[in-house]
């Protein structure tokens, strides 16, 4: 149920709500990925597969620009404190903070307060907080803080248009994250799965599930065999798992449908809805085995392009760029007189 | 002065035992004649607290303010630092009788200010009658050409006003300054109350403290009242310079309390002299704007062409009567230092009444008597230039050397029109937690008034304390703190 508020949502608020949700979701995923990678994920040579995180986030280019070669010791700081990496925890915290400040008039005080403390703590992060011993602890804390945020959002966010954009952001980000994870990990593990049943194989495949917080849910299905297709199928097509692609595409669909229930938004939402319908149909039409045989990478890639186009179409529909040139912030203009 | 009974009781080792207020009026302790029973009650309750307890509670309050981001931002060359306004847990109390006086005085002053602004932008009777020098008004940098001949809804120019009051040694309330542009601080009045009730429920329990909760709805009502004629359900917005402004917390607070969008310049645009905001459902008309942007930044087509904070075409839309700005443009003439000196005469001129709240005694050096008095008493007075900028060329007589006094005397005689003089005032003090003891600190009071069809004064105010010993500077940017202000209903 959504409330129609007397004032339509400011475009800027819609944009900020969507990005706030996306960035919080991204932080939660990144924290989980760092934690799981440190504990479980190994390359063929038995070394911690930090480089797979670069691949999942397609950050290889930026990383080598900053560090010349792929230097494993530098990957963790690159994702935690590096301000030149827009996908690091610290950069995300900064972005979250700005978006949270922008939507502060709209969200509950409880939601703002938690984000205020959380983002400030991250911005004050010291390098010693990410030594091998502390990384897991730090990641656990970040993950829990993100989950606290989502809990407060669930419990206090008013169900008006702002909430719809927040939901859209969350579901879009989850869809994006799960397809990246599957794409990279599957191809990393492919050579190893040619020796079925080996110890490393099972640990590595279950780590894919753990990276998506899916391990125990998957266990409850009691699969006869733990095959790559089973796991890919679960992460892409399971309708009960909150982070699966199918669940999130359904949520995008439902959210856009709610938005379209506003009289004058029906037309503007219909091309967006068509795009989601097509994505859902493509997923429904094929089994995981078929997806793998036809080319998992190509399919994941196609979905990601569709998701990116959908995000751009949402932006063009709800916060079209004004005609005049962009504004640049200049602090000296920002003081009131009395 | 110390309450003798406290000293006499060996059991009482309370907060106020060593409190001393030489020469100043104390808001809590030395209320000349009979001490109101409510003050005594609060005094007793305070005495039951220990310093340690007060310190613990204060620390908890400050941590909470920081967590909640009830902060203002200070910009250095390198970074932006969020600071809280230090909170003092001993309330400042205003009795019902005192409040009635303040309320009436503020109302009167705002009525006069609005009549004055209307007059100087229309017929200019007060200038023609020689009550206020034309030059002072018409060449004032805050005098706004775009306002000439423009009629504003209800004749209200100053919708939101903050009046800075001080108390002298006798406890008289005096107006120190009017803030008729974009006064800030009202959010702290309300947040300080919330903090106080959370922190000291035992202190407030059962006392007839007047509520400050109603400010948001009142302000929204006024902004609807003054919307352009013929708009049934006006869209009100708060226009902020954005998330980096030092007062952004207050902008958030007010838009939240009013349930209206907080917009930035880029969220608005003008089409065919009408103002719209960009929403997910397309452009929506805007009728009433509570702007927290100074005049200069509102419209690059009229004022500062380099400013990107405002809305191109806004002033013309305003002049056409399609949108209301609160406060109106050009209200800065009314709270100008030079005009302040004429305020008692302005009140008499328009209302035919004596000022209810007195001003600080001001001598206008443009007038022969004023100049003569100032020259004769230079070592006792503060002499202020009346030009646009404050602080420059100020003489503090009691602190000046003989040579400085002589030199200033020359300057004064060369250009007397440029100066006013005032006696130094011993501001009232209030018990304030300072380190490990409770000491007397100087305090002022800024009540806030909201004006639409009538003037409404929020029963409360921002009490700012100068935390440095002996300091008279209460500004938050210069080490000032704040207190909850309890206006009593009886």
CSV table of N, CA, C and O in Angstrom, one decimal, chain B residues 6 124 132 136 207 227 232 244 246 310 367 374 376 386:
chain,number,residue,atom,x,y,z
B,6,UNK,N,21.3,29.3,51.8
B,6,UNK,CA,22.1,28.3,51.3
B,6,UNK,C,23.4,28.1,52.0
B,6,UNK,O,23.8,27.0,52.4
B,124,UNK,N,7.0,57.5,1.4
B,124,UNK,CA,8.1,58.0,2.2
B,124,UNK,C,7.7,59.2,3.1
B,124,UNK,O,8.5,60.1,3.2
B,132,UNK,N,13.3,60.5,10.0
B,132,UNK,CA,14.5,59.7,9.7
B,132,UNK,C,15.1,60.4,8.5
B,132,UNK,O,14.4,60.7,7.5
B,136,UNK,N,19.9,58.4,4.9
B,136,UNK,CA,20.2,57.1,5.7
B,136,UNK,C,19.5,55.9,5.1
B,136,UNK,O,20.0,54.8,5.1
B,207,UNK,N,6.0,22.0,36.5
B,207,UNK,CA,6.1,23.4,36.3
B,207,UNK,C,5.3,23.9,35.1
B,207,UNK,O,5.2,23.2,34.1
B,227,UNK,N,0.2,34.0,0.9
B,227,UNK,CA,0.4,33.5,-0.5
B,227,UNK,C,-0.4,34.5,-1.4
B,227,UNK,O,-1.3,35.2,-1.0
B,232,UNK,N,-6.1,28.7,-3.8
B,232,UNK,CA,-6.9,28.0,-2.8
B,232,UNK,C,-6.0,27.2,-1.8
B,232,UNK,O,-6.1,27.3,-0.6
B,244,UNK,N,25.4,22.2,2.2
B,244,UNK,CA,26.7,22.7,2.8
B,244,UNK,C,26.5,24.0,3.6
B,244,UNK,O,27.5,24.5,4.2
B,246,UNK,N,25.8,26.5,6.6
B,246,UNK,CA,26.1,26.2,8.0
B,246,UNK,C,24.8,26.1,8.8
B,246,UNK,O,24.7,25.4,9.9
B,310,UNK,N,20.5,30.9,-6.6
B,310,UNK,CA,19.1,31.4,-6.7
B,310,UNK,C,18.4,30.9,-7.9
B,310,UNK,O,18.7,29.9,-8.4
B,367,UNK,N,23.2,64.6,15.1
B,367,UNK,CA,22.4,65.6,15.8
B,367,UNK,C,23.3,66.4,16.8
B,367,UNK,O,24.1,65.7,17.5
B,374,UNK,N,28.3,62.9,23.2
B,374,UNK,CA,29.3,61.8,22.9
B,374,UNK,C,30.7,62.4,23.1
B,374,UNK,O,31.5,61.7,23.8
B,376,UNK,N,31.6,64.7,25.1
B,376,UNK,CA,31.9,65.0,26.5
B,376,UNK,C,32.1,63.7,27.3
B,376,UNK,O,32.7,63.7,28.4
B,386,UNK,N,28.0,54.0,11.5
B,386,UNK,CA,26.7,53.5,11.1
B,386,UNK,C,26.7,52.9,9.7
B,386,UNK,O,25.7,52.5,9.2
